Structures are given as structure tokens and as C-alpha cells.
Tab-separated table of C-alpha atoms in Angstrom:
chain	number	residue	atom	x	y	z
U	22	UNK	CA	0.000	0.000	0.000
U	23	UNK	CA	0.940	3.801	-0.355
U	24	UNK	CA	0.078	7.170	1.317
U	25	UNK	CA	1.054	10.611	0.862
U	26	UNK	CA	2.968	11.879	3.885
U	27	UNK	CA	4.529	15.215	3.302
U	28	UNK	CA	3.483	14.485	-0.290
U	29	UNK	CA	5.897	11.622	0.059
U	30	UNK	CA	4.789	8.370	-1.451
U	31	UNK	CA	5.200	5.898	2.063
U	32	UNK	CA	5.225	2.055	0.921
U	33	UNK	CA	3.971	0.338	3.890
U	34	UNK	CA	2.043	-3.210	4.610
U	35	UNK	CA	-0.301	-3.985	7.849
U	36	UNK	CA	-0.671	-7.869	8.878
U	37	UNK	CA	-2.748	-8.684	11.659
U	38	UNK	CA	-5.358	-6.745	14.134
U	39	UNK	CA	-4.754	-5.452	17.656
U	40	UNK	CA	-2.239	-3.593	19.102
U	41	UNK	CA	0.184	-1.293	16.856
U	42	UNK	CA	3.427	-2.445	16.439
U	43	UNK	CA	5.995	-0.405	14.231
U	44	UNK	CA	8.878	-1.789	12.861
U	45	UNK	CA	11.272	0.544	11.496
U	46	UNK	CA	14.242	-1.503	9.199
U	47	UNK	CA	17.750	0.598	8.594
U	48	UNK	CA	19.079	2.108	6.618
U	49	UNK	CA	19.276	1.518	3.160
U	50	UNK	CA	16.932	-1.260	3.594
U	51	UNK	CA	13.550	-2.036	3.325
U	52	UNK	CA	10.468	-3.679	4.662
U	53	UNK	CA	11.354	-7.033	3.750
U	54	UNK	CA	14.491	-6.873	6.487
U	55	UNK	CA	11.631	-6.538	9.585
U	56	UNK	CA	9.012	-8.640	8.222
U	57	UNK	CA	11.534	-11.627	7.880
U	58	UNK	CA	12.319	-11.654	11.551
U	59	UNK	CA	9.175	-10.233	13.435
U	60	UNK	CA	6.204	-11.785	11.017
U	61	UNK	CA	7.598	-15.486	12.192
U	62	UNK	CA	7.221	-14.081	15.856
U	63	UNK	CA	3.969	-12.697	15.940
U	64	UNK	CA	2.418	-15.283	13.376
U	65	UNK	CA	1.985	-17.816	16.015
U	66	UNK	CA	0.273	-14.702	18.233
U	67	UNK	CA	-2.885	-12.748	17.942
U	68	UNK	CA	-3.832	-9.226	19.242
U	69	UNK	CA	-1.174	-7.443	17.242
U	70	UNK	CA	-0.930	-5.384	14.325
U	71	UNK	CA	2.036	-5.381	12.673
U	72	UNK	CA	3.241	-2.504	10.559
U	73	UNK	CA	5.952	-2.536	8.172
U	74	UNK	CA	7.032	0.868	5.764
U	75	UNK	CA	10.142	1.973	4.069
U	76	UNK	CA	11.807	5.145	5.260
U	77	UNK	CA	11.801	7.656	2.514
U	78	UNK	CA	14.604	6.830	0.075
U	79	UNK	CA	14.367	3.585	0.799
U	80	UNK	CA	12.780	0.471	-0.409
U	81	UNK	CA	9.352	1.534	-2.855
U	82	UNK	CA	9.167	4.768	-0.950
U	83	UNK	CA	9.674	7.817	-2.900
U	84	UNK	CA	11.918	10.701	-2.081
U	85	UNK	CA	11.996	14.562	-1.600
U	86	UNK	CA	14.852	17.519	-1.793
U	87	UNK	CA	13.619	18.769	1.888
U	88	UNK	CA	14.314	14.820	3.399
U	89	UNK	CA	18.249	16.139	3.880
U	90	UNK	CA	18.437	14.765	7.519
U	91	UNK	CA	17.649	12.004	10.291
U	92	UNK	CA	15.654	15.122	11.688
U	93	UNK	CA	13.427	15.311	8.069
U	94	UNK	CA	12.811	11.693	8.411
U	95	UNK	CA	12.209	11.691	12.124
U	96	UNK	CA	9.776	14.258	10.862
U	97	UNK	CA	7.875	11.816	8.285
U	98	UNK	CA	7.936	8.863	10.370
U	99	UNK	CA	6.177	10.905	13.125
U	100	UNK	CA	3.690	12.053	10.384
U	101	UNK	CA	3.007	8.619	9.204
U	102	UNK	CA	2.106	7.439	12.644
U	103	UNK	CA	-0.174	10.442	12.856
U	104	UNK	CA	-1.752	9.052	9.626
U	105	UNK	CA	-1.744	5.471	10.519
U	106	UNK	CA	-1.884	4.755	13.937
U	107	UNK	CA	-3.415	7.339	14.914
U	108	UNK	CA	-3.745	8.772	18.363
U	109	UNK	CA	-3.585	4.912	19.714
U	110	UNK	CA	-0.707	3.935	21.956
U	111	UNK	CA	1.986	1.513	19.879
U	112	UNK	CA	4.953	-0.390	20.642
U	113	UNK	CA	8.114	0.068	18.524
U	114	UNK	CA	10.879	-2.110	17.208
U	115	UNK	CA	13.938	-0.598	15.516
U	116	UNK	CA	16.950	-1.817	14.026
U	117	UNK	CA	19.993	-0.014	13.323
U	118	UNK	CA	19.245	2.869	11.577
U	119	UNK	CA	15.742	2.379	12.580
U	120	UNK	CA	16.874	1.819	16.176
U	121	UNK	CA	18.214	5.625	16.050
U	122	UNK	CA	14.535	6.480	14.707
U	123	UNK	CA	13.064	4.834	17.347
U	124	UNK	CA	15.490	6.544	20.125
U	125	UNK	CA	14.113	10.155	18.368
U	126	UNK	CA	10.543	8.757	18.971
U	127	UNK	CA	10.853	8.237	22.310
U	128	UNK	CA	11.848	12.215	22.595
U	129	UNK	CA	8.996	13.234	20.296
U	130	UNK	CA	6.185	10.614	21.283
U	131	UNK	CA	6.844	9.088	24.626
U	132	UNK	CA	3.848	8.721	26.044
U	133	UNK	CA	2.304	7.417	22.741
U	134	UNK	CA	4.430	4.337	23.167
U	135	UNK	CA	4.006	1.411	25.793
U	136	UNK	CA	7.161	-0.731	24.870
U	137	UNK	CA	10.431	-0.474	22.860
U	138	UNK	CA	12.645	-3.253	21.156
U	139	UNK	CA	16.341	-2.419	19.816
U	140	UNK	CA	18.074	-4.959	17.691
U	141	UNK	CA	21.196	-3.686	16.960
U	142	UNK	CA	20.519	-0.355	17.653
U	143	UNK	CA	22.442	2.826	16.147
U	144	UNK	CA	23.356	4.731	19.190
U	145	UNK	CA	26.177	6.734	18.255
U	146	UNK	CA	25.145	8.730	14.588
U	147	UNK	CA	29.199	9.200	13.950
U	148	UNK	CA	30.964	6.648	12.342
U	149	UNK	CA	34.363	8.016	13.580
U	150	UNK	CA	32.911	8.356	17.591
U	151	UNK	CA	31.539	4.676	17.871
U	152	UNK	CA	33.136	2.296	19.575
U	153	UNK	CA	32.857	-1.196	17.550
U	154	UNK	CA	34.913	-4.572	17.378
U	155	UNK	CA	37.074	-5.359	13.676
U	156	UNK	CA	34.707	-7.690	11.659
U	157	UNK	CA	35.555	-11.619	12.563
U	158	UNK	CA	34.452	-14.165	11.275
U	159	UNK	CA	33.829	-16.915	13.294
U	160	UNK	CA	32.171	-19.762	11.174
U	161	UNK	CA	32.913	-19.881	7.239
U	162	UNK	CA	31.069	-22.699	5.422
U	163	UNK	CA	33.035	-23.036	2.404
U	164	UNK	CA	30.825	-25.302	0.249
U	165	UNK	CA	28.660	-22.048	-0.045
U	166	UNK	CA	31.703	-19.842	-0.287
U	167	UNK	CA	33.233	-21.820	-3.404
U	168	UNK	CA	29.238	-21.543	-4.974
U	169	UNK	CA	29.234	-17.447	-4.676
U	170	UNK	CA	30.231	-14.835	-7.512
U	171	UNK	CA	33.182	-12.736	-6.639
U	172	UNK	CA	30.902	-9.500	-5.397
U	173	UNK	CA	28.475	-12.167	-3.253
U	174	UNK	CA	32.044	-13.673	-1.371
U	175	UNK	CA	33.079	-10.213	-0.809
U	176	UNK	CA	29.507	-9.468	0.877
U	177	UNK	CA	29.107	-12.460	3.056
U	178	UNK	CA	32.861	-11.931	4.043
U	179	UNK	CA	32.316	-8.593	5.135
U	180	UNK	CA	28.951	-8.601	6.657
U	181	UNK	CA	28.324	-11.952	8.309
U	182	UNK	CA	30.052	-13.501	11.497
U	183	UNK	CA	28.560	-17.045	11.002
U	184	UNK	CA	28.125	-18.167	7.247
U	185	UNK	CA	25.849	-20.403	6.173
U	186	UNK	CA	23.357	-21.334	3.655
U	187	UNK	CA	20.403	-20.536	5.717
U	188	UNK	CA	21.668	-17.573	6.902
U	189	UNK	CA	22.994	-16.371	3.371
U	190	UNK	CA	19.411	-17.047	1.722
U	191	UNK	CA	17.813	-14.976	4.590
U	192	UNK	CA	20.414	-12.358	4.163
U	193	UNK	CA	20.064	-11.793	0.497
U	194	UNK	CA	15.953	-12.138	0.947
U	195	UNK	CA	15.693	-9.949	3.911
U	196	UNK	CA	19.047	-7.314	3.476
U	197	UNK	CA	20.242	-7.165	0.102
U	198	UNK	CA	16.948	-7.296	-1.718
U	199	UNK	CA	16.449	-3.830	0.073
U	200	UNK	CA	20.071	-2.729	-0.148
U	201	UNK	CA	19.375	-2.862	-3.918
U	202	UNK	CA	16.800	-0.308	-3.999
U	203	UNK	CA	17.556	2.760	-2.198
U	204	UNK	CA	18.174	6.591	-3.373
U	205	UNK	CA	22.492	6.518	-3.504
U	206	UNK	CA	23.014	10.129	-3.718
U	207	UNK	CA	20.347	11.321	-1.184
U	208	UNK	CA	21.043	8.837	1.263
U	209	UNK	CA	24.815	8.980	0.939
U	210	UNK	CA	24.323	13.056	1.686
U	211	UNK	CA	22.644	12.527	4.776
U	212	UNK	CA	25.075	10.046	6.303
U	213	UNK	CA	28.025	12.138	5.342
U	214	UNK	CA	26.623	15.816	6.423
U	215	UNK	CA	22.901	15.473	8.667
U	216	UNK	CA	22.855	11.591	9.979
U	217	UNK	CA	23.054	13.381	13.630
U	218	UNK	CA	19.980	14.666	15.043
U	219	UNK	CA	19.967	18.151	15.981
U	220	UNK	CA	19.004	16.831	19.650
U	221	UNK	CA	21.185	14.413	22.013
U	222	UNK	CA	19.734	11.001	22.367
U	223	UNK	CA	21.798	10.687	25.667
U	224	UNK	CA	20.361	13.031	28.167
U	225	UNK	CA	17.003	12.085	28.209
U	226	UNK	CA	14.825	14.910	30.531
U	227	UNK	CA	12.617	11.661	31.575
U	228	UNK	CA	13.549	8.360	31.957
U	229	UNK	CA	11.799	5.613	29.278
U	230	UNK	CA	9.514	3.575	32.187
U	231	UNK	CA	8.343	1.206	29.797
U	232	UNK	CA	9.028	-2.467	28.760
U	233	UNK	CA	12.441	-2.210	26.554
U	234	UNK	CA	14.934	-4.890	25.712
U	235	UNK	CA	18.474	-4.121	23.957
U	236	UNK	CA	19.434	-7.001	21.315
U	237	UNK	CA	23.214	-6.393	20.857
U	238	UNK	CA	26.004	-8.326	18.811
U	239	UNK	CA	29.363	-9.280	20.209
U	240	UNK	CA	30.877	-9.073	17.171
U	241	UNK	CA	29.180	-6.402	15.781
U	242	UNK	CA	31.295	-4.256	13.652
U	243	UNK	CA	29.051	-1.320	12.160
U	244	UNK	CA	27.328	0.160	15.111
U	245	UNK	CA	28.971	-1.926	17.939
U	246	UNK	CA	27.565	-2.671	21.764
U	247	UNK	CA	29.556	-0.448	24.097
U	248	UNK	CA	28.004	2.846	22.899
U	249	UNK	CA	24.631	1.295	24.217
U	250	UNK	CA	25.758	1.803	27.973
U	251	UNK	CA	25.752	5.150	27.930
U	252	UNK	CA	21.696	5.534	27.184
U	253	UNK	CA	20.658	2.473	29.342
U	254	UNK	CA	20.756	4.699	32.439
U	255	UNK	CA	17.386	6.189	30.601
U	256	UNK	CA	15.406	3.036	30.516
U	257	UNK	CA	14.810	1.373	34.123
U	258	UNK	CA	12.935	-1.068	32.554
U	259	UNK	CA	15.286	-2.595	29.946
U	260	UNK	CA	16.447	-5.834	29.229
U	261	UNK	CA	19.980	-5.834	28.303
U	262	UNK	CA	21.373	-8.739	26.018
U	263	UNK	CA	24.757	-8.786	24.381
U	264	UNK	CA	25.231	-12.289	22.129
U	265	UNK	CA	28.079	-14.011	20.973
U	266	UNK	CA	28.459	-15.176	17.331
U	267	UNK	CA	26.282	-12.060	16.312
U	268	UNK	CA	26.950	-9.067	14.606
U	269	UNK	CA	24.954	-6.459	12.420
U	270	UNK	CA	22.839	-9.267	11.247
U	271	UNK	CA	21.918	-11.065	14.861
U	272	UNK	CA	18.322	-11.718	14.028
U	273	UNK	CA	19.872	-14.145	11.266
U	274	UNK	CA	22.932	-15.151	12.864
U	275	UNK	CA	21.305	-16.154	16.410
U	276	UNK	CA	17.787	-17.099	15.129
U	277	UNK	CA	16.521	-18.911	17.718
U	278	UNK	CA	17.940	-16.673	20.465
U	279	UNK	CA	16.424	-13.630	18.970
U	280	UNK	CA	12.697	-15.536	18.680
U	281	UNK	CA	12.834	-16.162	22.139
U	282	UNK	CA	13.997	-12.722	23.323
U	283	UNK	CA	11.356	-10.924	21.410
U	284	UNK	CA	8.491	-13.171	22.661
U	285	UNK	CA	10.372	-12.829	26.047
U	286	UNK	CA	9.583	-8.697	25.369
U	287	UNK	CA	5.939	-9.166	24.327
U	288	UNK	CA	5.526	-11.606	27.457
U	289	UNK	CA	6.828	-8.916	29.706
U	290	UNK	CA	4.362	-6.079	27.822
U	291	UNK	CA	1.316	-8.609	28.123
U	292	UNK	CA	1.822	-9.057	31.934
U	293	UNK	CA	1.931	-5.726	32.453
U	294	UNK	CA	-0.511	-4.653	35.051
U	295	UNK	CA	-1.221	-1.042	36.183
U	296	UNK	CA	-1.222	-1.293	40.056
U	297	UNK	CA	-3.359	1.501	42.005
U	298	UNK	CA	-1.826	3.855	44.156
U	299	UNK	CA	-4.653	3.330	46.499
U	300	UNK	CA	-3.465	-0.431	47.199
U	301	UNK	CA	-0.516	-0.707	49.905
U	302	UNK	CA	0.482	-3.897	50.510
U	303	UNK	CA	2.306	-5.138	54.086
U	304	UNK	CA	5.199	-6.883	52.720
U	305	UNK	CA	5.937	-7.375	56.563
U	306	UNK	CA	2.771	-9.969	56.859
């Protein structure tokens, strides 16, 4: 589906009923790189509404001169959610790129949203400042290696910890099919002059009291895990995972890990229970 935001043509897709649920992918990515590791989540659940878009520039999303900064696309995102969700309460999952969207959300729309998930979040906007691990590789399968053309190698070498053939089909499905769509000069601009909001991320004026959980990769060689401490201070209520044999792509490289965080999240949300400030309870009894 499209709409017009900022007479911006938004691709987006909504599965299920229920509770919002935005999923923001990164950047220069698409849809396709959230749906292929949240839809097999919340599939097997019911009461949510899942909503996937592409980020201006990005994916089947069009593009305009006055998107030249994360701000201008903070800017959209918040007026597709006014078009979309509405004035209902949402959670939000970001990764990477889309984790540093979701960070500016929780400045601009806090009390619009009841729960946060990171996976792989960008926390520090400057490549020079961040604090990240050199690229490993820790598992090569090279059966698949020997099948790939020269550029695919060179991908799988540089982007992927563990290699193999189920993670390289879900990588080129989910990540490169999106990789291979996006606006290269307007994208390229931002990173290199505006990819910093004009606001700090890291002094928060109120602490985030809601359900969040940090997924974070070891090995993780584009946006890294330390710069992550110096937010969590902001969100009392986060779960804080760092995995080995994971890097930018941990929802590939530790499938089964990542399922059972995220429906560890949702658990957390669903139990959540607003207790009365009338009701005292004698823990001395």
C-alpha cells in the first residue's frame, strides 16, 4: 500500500489486528528486512498489528529535496504514525538505523508508546565516535563460499560472522533485496553531512519507564555494543542482552535466540498490570 505523507509516497504493509506495532528496518533497507524476523514471531500470536514501511529513500518509498536529515525523516515517520496509527498507543521495534529512529521517537512521542525493542541499535550517529569490534568471522562454510560470484564472497565476508546457507538465503531475501533499492546520492548526503539529530539522544529529561529490551552483537562491527551503555541509564525497565556469534545481522545469525527474546519482550508487555496507588500492601505480613 501507499500514502502521501509530506506528499511523500510511504510504501507500507499492515498484517494482523490489535495492538500497533511499528517496525522501522535501517538504513538503506527495506520492509522485507523486519518482516523476515518479526512476522515469524507474531504469526503464532494474535492481538497485534504489525506494521511494516520503508523510510523515505528507501525500499518503494519515494523521495523529496527537503528529506536532507535524520531530523526530516524523524519528521515523516512521526507524520506517518499520525496518519496510521493514529492517536492509539503503539509499541516500537527498531533496528539499526531504525533503532536511532526509534530513540528520536521516544523524545517526540513518549507517552504514545508502551514498549520499545532495539536490535542492533544505532546509538552513536558518527561513524568516527563509535566504539565497535574489527569484523571476525567466526564460522565460514566453504561449500557455499566456493558456490558465490566474486561481489556475493566479498559481501558475506564482510557482513556476516557465522556463514551459512540458511543464513545467506535470509540475508540476500531480507538485506540485500532492500540494499538494492535505495536513493544513492540522497542517502549517501545525509550520512556524510545530517545523519546526527539536531538533539542528544543521551540526556534524556525523563527516563523511558516502559518495557524495553536491547538485542546487541558481540561481534558487531558497524554500530557496535559499548556505545549502548551510555543511554541504558534512561530506561529502568530494559532488558539488556549482548550475544556471541552475532553481529549487524543477529536476528539471522542467532535465530533462535532472537525468537525467544522478542516473545520474552511481548511476554513482559502482556503481563503488564497497572497497580493503584490506592493499594498498599504489608510486605511485613
Amino acid at each position: 500500500m501507499k500514502c502521501k505523507i509530506k506528499n511523500i509516497d510511504i510504501n507500507y504493509e499492515i498484517i494482523g489486528e490489535g495492538i500497533p506495532v511499528l517496525m522501522i528496518h535501517g538504513y538503506y533497507a527495506d520492509l522485507r528486512l523486519m518482516k523476515g524476523c518479526m512476522e515469524p514471531i507474531f504469526e503464532k500470536k494474535s492481538g497485534y498489528k504489525r506494521i511494516y514501511f520503508d523510510l523515505p529513500g528507501m525500499g518503494s518509498s519515494g523521495f523529496l529535496n527537503f528529506v536532507d536529515s535524520s531530523d526530516a525523516i524523524l519528521d515523516v515517520v512521526i507524520e506517518f504514525i499520525k496518519n496510521i496509527i493514529k492517536d492509539e498507543n503503539f509499541l516500537l521495534v527498531g533496528e539499526s538505523y531504525g533503532g536511532y529512529i526509534s530513540l528520536g521517537l521516544v523524545h517526540k512521542l513518549r507517552k504514545n508508546i508502551d514498549g520499545m525493542l532495539l536490535i542492533c541499535p544505532c546509538i552513536e550517529p558518527i561513524l568516527e565516535k563509535r566504539k565497535v569490534p574489527s569484523h571476525i568471522v567466526l564460522k565460514r562454510n566453504f561449500k557455499l563460499l566456493a558456490k558465490l560470484s566474486p561481489s556475493e564472497f566479498k559481501n558475506i565476508e564482510c557482513n556476516m560472522v557465522v556463514q551459512d546457507e540458511h543464513m545467506w538465503t535470509r540475508y540476500k531475501k531480507e538485506v540485500l533485496s532492500g540494499v538494492e533499492l535505495y536513493n544513492r546520492e540522497a542517502l549517501q548526503s545525509i550520512k556524510e553531512k545530517s545523519y546526527q539529530y539536531s538533539f542528544s539522544i543521551k540526556n534524556m529529561e525523563d527516563k523511558f519507564e516502559k518495557p524495553t529490551m536491547f538485542l546487541l552483537g558481540r561481534q558487531d562491527s558497524v554500530v557496535g555494543y559499548k556505545d549502548s551503555f551510555s543511554i541504558l541509564d534512561n530506561f529502568p525497565r530494559a532488558t539488556f542482552t549482548i550475544l556471541d556469534r552475532a553481529g549487524h545481522n543477529l536476528q539471522i545469525e542467532q535465530e533462535k535466540l532472537f525468537n525467544t527474546l522478542c516473545n520474552q519482550w511481548l511476554s513482559i508487555i502482556e503481563n503488564e498490570k497497572p497497580v493503584s496507588s490506592n493499594v498498599i500492601y504489608d510486605l511485613a505480613k
